[in-house]
Short mmCIF file of C-alpha atoms and ligand atoms in Angstrom, two decimals:
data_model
loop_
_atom_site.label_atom_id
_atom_site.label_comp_id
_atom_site.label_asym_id
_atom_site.label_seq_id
_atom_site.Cartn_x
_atom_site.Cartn_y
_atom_site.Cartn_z
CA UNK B 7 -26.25 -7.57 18.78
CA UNK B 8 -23.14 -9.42 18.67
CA UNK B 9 -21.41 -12.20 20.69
CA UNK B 10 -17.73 -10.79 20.89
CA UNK B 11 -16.95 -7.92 22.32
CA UNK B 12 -13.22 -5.87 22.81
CA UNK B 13 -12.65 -4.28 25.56
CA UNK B 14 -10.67 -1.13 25.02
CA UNK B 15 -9.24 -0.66 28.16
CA UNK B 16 -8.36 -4.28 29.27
CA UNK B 17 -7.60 -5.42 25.53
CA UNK B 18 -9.57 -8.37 25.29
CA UNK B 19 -12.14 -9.71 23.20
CA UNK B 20 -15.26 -10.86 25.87
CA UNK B 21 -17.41 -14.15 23.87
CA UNK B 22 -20.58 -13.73 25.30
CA UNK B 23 -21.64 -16.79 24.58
CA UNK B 24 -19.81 -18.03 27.82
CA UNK B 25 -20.37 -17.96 31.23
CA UNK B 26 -16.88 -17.00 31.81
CA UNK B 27 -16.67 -14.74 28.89
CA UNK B 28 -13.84 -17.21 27.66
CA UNK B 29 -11.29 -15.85 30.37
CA UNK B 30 -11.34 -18.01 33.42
CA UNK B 31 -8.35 -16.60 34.40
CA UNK B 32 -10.85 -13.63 34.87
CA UNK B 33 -13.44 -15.03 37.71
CA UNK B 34 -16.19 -11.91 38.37
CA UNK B 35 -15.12 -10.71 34.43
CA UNK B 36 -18.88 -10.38 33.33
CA UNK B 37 -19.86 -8.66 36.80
CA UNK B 38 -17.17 -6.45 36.59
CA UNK B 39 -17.70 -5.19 33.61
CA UNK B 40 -21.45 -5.26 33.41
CA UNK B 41 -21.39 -2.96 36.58
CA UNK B 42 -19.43 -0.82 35.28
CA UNK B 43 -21.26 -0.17 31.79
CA UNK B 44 -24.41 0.28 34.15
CA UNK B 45 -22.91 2.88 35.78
CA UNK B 46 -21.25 4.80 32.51
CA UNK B 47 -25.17 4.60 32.00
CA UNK B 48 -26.17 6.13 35.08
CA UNK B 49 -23.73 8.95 35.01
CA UNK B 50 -25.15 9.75 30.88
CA UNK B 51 -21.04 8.45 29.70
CA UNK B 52 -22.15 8.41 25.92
CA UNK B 53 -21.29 4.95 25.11
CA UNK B 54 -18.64 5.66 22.41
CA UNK B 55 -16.65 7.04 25.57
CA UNK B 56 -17.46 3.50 27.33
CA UNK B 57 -14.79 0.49 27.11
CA UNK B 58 -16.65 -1.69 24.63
CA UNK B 59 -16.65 -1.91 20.95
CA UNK B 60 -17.78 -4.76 18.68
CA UNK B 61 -15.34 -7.33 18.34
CA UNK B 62 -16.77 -9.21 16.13
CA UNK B 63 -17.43 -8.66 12.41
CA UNK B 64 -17.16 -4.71 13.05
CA UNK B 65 -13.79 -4.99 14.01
CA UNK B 66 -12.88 -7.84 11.45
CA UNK B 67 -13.24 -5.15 8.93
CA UNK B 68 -11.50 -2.79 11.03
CA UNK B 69 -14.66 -0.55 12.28
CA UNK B 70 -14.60 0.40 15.50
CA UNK B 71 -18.59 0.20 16.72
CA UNK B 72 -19.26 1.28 19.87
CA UNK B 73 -21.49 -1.18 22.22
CA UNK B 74 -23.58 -1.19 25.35
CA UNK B 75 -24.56 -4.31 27.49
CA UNK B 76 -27.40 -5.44 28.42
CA UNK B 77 -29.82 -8.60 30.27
CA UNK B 78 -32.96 -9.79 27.97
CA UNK B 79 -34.92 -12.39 29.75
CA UNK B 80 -31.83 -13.82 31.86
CA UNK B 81 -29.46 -13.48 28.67
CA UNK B 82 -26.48 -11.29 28.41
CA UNK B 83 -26.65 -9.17 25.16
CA UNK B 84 -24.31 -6.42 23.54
CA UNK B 85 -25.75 -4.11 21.39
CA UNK B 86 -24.23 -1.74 18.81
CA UNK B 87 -24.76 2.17 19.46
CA UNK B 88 -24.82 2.41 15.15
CA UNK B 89 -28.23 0.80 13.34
CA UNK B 90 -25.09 1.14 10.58
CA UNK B 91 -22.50 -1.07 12.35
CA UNK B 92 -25.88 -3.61 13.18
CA UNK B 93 -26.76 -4.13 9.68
CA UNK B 94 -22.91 -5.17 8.53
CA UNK B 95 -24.02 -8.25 11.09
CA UNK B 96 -27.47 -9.07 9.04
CA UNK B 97 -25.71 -8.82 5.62
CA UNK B 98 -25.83 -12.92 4.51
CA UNK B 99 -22.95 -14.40 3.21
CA UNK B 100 -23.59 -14.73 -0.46
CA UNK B 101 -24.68 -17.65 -2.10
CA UNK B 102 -20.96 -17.54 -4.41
CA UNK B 103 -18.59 -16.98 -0.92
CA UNK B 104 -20.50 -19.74 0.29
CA UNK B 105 -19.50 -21.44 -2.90
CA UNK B 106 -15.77 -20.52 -2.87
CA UNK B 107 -15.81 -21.60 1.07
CA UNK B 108 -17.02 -25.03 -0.05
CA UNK B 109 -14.90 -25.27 -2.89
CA UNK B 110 -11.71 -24.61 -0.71
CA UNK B 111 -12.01 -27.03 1.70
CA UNK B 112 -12.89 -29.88 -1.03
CA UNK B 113 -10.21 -29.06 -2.91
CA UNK B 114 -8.11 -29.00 -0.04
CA UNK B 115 -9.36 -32.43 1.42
CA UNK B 116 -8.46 -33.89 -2.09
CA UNK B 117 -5.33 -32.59 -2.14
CA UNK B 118 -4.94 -34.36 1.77
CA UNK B 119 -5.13 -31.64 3.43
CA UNK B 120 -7.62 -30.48 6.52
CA UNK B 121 -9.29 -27.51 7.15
CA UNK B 122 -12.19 -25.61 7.86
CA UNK B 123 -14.09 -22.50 7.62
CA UNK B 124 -14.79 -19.51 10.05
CA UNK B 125 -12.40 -20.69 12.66
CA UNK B 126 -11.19 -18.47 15.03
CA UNK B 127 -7.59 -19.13 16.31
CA UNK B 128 -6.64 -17.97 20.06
CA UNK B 129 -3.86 -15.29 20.50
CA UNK B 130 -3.31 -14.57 23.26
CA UNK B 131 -5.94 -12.81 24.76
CA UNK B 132 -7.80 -12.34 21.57
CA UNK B 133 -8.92 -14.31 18.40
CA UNK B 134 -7.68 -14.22 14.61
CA UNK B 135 -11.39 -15.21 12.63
CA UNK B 136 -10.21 -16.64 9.89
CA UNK B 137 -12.65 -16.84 6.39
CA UNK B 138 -11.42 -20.46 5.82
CA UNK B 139 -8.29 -22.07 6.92
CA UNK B 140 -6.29 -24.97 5.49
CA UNK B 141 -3.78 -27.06 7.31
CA UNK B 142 -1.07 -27.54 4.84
CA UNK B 143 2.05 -29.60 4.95
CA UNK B 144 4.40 -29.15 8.04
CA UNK B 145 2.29 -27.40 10.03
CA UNK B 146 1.54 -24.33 7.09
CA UNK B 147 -1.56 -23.02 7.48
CA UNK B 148 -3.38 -20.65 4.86
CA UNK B 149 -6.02 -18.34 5.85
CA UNK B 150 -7.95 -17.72 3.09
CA UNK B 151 -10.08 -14.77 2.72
CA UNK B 152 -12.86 -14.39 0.47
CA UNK B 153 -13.69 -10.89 -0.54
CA UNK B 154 -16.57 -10.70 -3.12
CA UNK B 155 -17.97 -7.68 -5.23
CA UNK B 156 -20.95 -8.10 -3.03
CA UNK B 157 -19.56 -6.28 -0.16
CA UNK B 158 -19.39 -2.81 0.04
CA UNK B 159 -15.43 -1.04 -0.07
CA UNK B 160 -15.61 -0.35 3.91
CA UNK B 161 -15.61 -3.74 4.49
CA UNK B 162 -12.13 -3.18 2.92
CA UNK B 163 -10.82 -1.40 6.35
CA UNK B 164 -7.86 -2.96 7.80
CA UNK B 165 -6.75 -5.55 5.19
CA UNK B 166 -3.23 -4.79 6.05
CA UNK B 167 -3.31 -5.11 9.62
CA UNK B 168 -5.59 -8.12 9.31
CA UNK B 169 -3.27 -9.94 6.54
CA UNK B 170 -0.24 -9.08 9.20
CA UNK B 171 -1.75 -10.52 12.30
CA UNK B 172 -3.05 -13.40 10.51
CA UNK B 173 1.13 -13.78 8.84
CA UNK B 174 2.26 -12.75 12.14
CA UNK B 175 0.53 -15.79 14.30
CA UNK B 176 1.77 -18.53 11.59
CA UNK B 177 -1.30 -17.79 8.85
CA UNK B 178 -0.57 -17.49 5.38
CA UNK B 179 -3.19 -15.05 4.49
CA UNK B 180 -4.59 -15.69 1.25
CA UNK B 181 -7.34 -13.17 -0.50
CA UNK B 182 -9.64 -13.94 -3.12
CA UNK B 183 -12.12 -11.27 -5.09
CA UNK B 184 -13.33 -11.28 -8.10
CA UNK B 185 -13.09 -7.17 -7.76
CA UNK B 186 -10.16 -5.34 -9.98
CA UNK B 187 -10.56 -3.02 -7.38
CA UNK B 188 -9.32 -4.91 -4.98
CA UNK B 189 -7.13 -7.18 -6.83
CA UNK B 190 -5.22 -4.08 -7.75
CA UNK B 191 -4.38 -3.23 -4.31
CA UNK B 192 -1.02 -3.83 -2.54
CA UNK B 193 -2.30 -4.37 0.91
CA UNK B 194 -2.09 -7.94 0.70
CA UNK B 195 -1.42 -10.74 -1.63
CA UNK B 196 -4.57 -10.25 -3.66
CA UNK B 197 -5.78 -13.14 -6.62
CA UNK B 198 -8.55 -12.84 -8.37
CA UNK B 199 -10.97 -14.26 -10.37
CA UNK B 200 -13.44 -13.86 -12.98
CA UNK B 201 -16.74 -12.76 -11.51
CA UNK B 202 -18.84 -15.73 -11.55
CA UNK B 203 -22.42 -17.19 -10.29
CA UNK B 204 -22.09 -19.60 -7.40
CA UNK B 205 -23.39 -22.22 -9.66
CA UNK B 206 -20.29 -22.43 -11.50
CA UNK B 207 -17.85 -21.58 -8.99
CA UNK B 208 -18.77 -24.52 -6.68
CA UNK B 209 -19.06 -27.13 -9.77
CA UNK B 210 -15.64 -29.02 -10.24
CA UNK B 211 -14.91 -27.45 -13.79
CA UNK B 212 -12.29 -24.74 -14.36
CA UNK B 213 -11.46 -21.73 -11.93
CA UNK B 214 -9.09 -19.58 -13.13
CA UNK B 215 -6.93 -17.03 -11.30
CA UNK B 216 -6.62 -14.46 -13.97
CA UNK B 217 -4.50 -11.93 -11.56
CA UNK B 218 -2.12 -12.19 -8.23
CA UNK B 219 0.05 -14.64 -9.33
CA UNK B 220 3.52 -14.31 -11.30
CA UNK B 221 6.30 -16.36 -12.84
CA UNK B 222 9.39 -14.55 -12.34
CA UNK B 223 11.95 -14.39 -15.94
CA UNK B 224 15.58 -14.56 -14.92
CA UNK B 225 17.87 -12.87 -16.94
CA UNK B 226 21.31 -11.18 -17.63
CA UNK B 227 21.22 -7.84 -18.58
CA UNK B 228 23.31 -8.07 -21.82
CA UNK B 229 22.78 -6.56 -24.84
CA UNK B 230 20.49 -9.91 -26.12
CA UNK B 231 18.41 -9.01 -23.39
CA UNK B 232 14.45 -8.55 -24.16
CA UNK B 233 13.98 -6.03 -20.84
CA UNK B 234 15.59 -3.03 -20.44
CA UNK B 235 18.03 -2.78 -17.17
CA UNK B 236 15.83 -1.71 -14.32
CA UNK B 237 18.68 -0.22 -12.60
CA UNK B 238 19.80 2.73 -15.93
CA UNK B 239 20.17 2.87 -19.14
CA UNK B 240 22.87 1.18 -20.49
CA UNK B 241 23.27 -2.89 -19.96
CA UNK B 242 24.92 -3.26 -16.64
CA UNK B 243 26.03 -7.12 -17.32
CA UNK B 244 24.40 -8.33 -13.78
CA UNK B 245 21.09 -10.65 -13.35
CA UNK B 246 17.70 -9.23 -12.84
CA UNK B 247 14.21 -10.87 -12.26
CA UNK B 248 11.22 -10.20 -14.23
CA UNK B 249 7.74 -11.05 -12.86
CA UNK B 250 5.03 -11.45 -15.74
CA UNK B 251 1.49 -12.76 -14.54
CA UNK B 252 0.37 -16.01 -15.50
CA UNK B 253 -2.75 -17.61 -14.81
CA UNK B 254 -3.59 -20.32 -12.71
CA UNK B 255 -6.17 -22.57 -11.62
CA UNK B 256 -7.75 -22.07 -8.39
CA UNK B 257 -7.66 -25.53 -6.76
CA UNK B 258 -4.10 -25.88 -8.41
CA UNK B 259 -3.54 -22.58 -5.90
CA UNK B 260 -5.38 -23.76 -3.02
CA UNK B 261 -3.25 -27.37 -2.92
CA UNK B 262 -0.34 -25.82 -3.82
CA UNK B 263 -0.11 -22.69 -1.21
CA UNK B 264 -0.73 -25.36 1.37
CA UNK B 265 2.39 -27.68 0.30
CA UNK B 266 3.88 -24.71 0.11
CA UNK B 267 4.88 -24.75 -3.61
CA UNK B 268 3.41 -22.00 -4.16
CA UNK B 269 4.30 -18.78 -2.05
CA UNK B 270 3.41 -15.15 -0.95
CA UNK B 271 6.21 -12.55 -1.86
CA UNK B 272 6.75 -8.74 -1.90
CA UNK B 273 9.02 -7.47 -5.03
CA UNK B 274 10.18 -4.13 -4.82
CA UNK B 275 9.99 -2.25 -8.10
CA UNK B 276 10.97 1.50 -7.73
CA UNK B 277 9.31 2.79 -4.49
CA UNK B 278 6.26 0.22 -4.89
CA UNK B 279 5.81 -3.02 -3.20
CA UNK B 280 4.16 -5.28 -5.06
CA UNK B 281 2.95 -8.51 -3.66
CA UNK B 282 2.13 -11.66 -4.98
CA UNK B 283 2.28 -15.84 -5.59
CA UNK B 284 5.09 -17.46 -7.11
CA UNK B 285 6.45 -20.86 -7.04
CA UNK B 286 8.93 -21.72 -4.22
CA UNK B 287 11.60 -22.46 -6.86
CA UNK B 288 11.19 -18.95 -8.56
CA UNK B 289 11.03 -17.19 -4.55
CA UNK B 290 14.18 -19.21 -3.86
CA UNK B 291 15.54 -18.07 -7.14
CA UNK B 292 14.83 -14.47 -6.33
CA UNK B 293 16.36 -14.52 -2.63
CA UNK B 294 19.58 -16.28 -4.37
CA UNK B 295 19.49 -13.00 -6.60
CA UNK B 296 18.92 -10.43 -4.06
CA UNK B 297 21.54 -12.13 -1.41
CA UNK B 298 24.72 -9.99 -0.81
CA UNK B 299 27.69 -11.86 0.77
CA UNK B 300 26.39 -9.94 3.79
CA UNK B 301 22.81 -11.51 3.63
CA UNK B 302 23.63 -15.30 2.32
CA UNK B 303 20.24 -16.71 1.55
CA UNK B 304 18.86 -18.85 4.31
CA UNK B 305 20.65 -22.05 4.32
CA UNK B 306 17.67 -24.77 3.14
CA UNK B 307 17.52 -28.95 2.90
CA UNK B 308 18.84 -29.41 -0.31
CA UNK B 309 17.53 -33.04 0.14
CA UNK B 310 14.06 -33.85 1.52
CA UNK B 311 14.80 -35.17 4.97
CA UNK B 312 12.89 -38.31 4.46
CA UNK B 313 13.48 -41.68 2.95
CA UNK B 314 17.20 -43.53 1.91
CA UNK B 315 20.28 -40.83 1.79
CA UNK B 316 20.43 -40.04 -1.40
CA UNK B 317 24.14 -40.27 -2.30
CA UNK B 318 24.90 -36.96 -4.41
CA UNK B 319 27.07 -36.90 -6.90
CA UNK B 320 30.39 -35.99 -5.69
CA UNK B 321 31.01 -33.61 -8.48
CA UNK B 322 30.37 -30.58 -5.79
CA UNK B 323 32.06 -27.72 -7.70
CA UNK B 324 35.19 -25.51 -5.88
CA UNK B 325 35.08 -22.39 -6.48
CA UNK B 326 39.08 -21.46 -6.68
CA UNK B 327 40.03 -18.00 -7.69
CA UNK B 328 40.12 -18.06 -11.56
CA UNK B 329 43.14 -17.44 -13.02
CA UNK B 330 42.16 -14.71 -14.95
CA UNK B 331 39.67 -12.43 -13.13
CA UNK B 332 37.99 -11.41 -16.79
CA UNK B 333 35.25 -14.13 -16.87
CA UNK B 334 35.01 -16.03 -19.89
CA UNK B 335 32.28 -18.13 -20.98
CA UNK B 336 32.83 -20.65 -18.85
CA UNK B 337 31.19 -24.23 -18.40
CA UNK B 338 29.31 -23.93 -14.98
CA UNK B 339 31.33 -26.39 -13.75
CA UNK B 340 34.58 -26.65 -14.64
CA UNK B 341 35.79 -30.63 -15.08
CA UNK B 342 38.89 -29.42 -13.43
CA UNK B 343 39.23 -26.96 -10.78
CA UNK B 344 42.10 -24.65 -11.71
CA UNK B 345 43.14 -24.80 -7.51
CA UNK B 346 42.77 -26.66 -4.81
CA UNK B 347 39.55 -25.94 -3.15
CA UNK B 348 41.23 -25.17 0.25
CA UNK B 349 42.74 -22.49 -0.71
CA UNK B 350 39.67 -20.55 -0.31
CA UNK B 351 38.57 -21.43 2.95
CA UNK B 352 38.90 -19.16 5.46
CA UNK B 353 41.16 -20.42 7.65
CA UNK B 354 44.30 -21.50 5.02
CA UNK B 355 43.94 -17.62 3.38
CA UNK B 356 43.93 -16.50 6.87
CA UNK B 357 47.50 -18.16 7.75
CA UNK B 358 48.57 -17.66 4.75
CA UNK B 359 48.05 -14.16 5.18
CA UNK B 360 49.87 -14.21 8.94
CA UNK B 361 52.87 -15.84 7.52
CA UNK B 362 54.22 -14.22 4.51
CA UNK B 363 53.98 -10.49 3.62
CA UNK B 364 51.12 -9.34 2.33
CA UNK B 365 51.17 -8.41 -1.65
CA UNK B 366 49.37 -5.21 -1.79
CA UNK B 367 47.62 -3.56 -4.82
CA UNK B 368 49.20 -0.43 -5.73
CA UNK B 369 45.50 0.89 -6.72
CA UNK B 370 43.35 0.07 -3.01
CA UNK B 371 46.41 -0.37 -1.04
CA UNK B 372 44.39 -3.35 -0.29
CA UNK B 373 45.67 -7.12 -0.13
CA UNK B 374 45.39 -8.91 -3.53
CA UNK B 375 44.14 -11.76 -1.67
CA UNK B 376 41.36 -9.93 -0.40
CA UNK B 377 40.49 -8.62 -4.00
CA UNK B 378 40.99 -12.43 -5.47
CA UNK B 379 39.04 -13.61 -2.47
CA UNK B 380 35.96 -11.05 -3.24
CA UNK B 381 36.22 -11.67 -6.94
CA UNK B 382 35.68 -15.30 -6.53
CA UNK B 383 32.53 -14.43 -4.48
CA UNK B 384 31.32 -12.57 -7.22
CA UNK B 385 32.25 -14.68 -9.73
CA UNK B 386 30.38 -17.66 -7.76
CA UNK B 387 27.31 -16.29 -7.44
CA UNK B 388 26.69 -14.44 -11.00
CA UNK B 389 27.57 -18.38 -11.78
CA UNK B 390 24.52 -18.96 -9.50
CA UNK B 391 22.40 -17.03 -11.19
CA UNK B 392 23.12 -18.23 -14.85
CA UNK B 393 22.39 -21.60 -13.72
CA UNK B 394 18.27 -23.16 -14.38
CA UNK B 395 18.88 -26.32 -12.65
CA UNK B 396 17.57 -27.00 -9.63
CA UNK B 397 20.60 -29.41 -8.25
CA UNK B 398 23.31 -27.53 -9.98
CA UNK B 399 21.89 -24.74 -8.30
CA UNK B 400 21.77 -25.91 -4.73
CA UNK B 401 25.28 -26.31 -5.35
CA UNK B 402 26.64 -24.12 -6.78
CA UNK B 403 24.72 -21.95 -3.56
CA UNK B 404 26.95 -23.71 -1.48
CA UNK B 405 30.13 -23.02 -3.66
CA UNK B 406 29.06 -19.35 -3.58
CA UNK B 407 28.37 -19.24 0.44
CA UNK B 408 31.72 -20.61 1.09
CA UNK B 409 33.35 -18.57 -1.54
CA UNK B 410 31.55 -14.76 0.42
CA UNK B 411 31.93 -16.14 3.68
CA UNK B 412 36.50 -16.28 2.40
CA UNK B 413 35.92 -12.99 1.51
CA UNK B 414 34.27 -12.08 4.33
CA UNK B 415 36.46 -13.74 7.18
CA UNK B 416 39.44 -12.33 5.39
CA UNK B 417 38.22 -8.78 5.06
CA UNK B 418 37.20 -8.77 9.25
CA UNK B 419 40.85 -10.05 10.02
CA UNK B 420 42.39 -7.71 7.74
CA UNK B 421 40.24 -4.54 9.06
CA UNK B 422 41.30 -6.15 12.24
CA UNK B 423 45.33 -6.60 12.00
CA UNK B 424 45.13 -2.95 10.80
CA UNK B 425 42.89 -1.15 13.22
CA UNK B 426 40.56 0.13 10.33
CA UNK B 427 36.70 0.63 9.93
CA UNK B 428 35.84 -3.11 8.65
CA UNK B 429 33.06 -1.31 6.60
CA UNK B 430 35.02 0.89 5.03
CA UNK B 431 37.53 -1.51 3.76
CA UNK B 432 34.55 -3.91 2.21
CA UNK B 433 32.89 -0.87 0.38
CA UNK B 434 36.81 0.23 -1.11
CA UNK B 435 36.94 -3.93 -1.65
CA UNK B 436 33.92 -3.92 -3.34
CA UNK B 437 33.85 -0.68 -5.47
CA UNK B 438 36.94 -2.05 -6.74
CA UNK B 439 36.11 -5.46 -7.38
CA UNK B 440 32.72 -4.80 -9.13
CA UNK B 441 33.51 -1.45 -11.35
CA UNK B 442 36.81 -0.86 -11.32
CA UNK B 443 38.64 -4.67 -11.87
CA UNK B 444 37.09 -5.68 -15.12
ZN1 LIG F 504 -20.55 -5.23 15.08
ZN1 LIG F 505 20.93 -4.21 -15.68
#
């Protein structure tokens, strides 16, 4: 027996529990559909060809379990066609998910945040269970799932689709094992943990996560460089990221995914995606790295939004053409900018551009201006990414956007003025800029 049931054909989950099967938009619902399965009945429909399925732990782990309904002494009941799928219902939560349930929500409350376990969040016309669920800051909310050695691999059906609702409807989902199985996964952001009796996993002494979460080791692919280039052979003089795992305490992971210092992220290595935890900084490091002056990283508060102004320094770095394209080892910020900054905004290369004759490389055929413009793009962000600090890096991210967003304004009016393919001319821009130029 179970309480929730999905109906196949109308697509929504039926709590039996209620008199109005939780759908008072629905008056008649249990009628309707109780009739009906009587019928199937009478007519010998075999009840995996009938409309209901178990929608409750069954289809959590992505089984589908046929049911049939019936009345026991007044009360509505739905019972599974499978003794199989009716014994994953009578399996007890173990003593140590119990244990990692409880520790969760302490840690959580000490940390000031709320939460609670086995909650079931409405969408739309169905639920998202949820293992245990902590309300973070600003309205984050991680859905942690525990998923011991105890269980059996089926209960392993689905993770994906149940991690991507969950992410989908505003859930971080978080899963815990203490499996290398399942840690080693990619279907979700697995961490795991030493396998240990509930005893000591719901005692306040140290939990580590000894797998699923990474610090990420920026670097410049020169030849000091301790990793090889992921990209060939030979050092190709750009940045790269590194992850390398690093442990971490549990309740350290638990407060921090719900501040949201701690984050989920996929890395693409060859034709895997791996996912795991990082710290925001490192994430916001990464998405600096793997921006294009295409996709400019997502423009964030450089300054939390509450409390005094903070007056920032007014030293905010310009990002002028450099004289010589062939980048020396420069200081990050140079004391004095070799032009004034407005000669990179859009608008003044623009006229400038509409007023005098265009210089044009004998090479591209293209502008210079367009090639200084892009190398000063490129130059501004490789600057980005040689730079640890957090400030200097917000920054010099806003140096860079300006800088790509020249380039780009002046590329779409030149492609424009001369009635070419604006892609082609930024691929012929770029192929130049980056491997031919220096
Ligand atoms: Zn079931
Ligand atoms: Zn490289």
């Amino acid at each position: 027996m179970a309480n929730v049931v999905w109906h196949k054909n109308f697509r929504i989950l039926l709590d039996l529990t209620r008199d109005d099967l939780d759908h008072p938009e629905l008056p008649g619902l249990w009628d309707l559909i109780y009739a009906a399965d009587r019928f199937y009945g009478r007519r010998g429909v075999p009840v995996s060809e009938r409309d209901l399925q178990c929608g409750g732990v069954c289809r959590d782990m992505g089984v589908e379990a046929p049911m049939h309904l019936r009345m026991r002494g007044g009360r509505r009941e739905a019972v599974h066609e499978r003794r199989e799928d009716e014994e994953r219902h009578s399996v007890p939560m173990s003593d140590e998910h119990k244990a990692y349930q409880e520790r969760i929500l302490r840690v959580a409350h000490e940390g000031g945040f709320g939460g609670d376990s086995e909650v079931r969040t409405r969408v739309g016309r169905t639920w998202i269970q949820t293992d245990t669920l902590v309300e973070g800051a600003d309205g984050r909310r991680i859905g942690w799932e525990v998923q011991l050695s105890t269980i059996d691999e089926r209960g392993l059906r689905g993770v994906r689709a149940r991690a991507g609702k969950a992410a989908k409807n505003g859930i971080t989902p978080a899963w815990h094992t203490d499996r290398l199985a399942y840690a080693q996964r990619n279907d979700t952001h697995w961490t795991r943990s030493d396998r240990l009796p509930a005893h000591l996993i719901a005692r306040n002494g140290d939990l580590r996560i000894v797998s699923g979460f990474r610090a990420l080791d920026f670097w410049h692919c020169d030849t000091n460089a301790l990793y090889p280039c992921p990209d060939g052979i030979r050092r190709c003089g750009k940045a790269h990221a590194t992850a390398r795992p690093r442990d971490i305490f549990f309740d350290d992971m638990v407060r921090q995914t719900a501040a949201g210092t701690i984050v989920p992220i996929q890395f693409r290595a060859g034709k895997t995606v791996h996912r795991y935890w990082v710290t925001s900084a490192d994430r916001d490091r990464l998405d600096d790295l793997n921006s294009d002056d295409t996709r400019l990283p997502i423009e964030r508060d450089a300054a939390p939004a509450s409390g005094a102004s903070r007056n920032r320094p007014t030293c905010q770095p310009t990002v002028a053409p450099p004289a010589h394209p062939s980048l020396p080892a420069q200081p990050a910020f140079p004391a004095q900018p070799s032009a004034p900054a407005l000669e990179t905004a859009p608008t003044a290369a623009l006229l400038h551009a509409d007023r005098h004759e265009q210089v044009t490389d004998t090479t591209t055929g293209l502008p210079t201006e367009l090639i200084t413009l892009q190398q000063a793009a490129d130059d501004a962000h490789l600057r980005l990414q040689q730079l640890h600090d957090h400030h200097e890096r917000d920054l010099q991210r806003k140096a860079w956007r300006e800088a790509a967003e020249a380039a780009q304004a002046a590329v779409t009016h030149y492609a424009r003025s001369k009635r070419l393919n604006r892609y082609e001319v930024e691929a012929r821009l770029r192929q130049f800029v980056r491997h031919t130029a220096r």
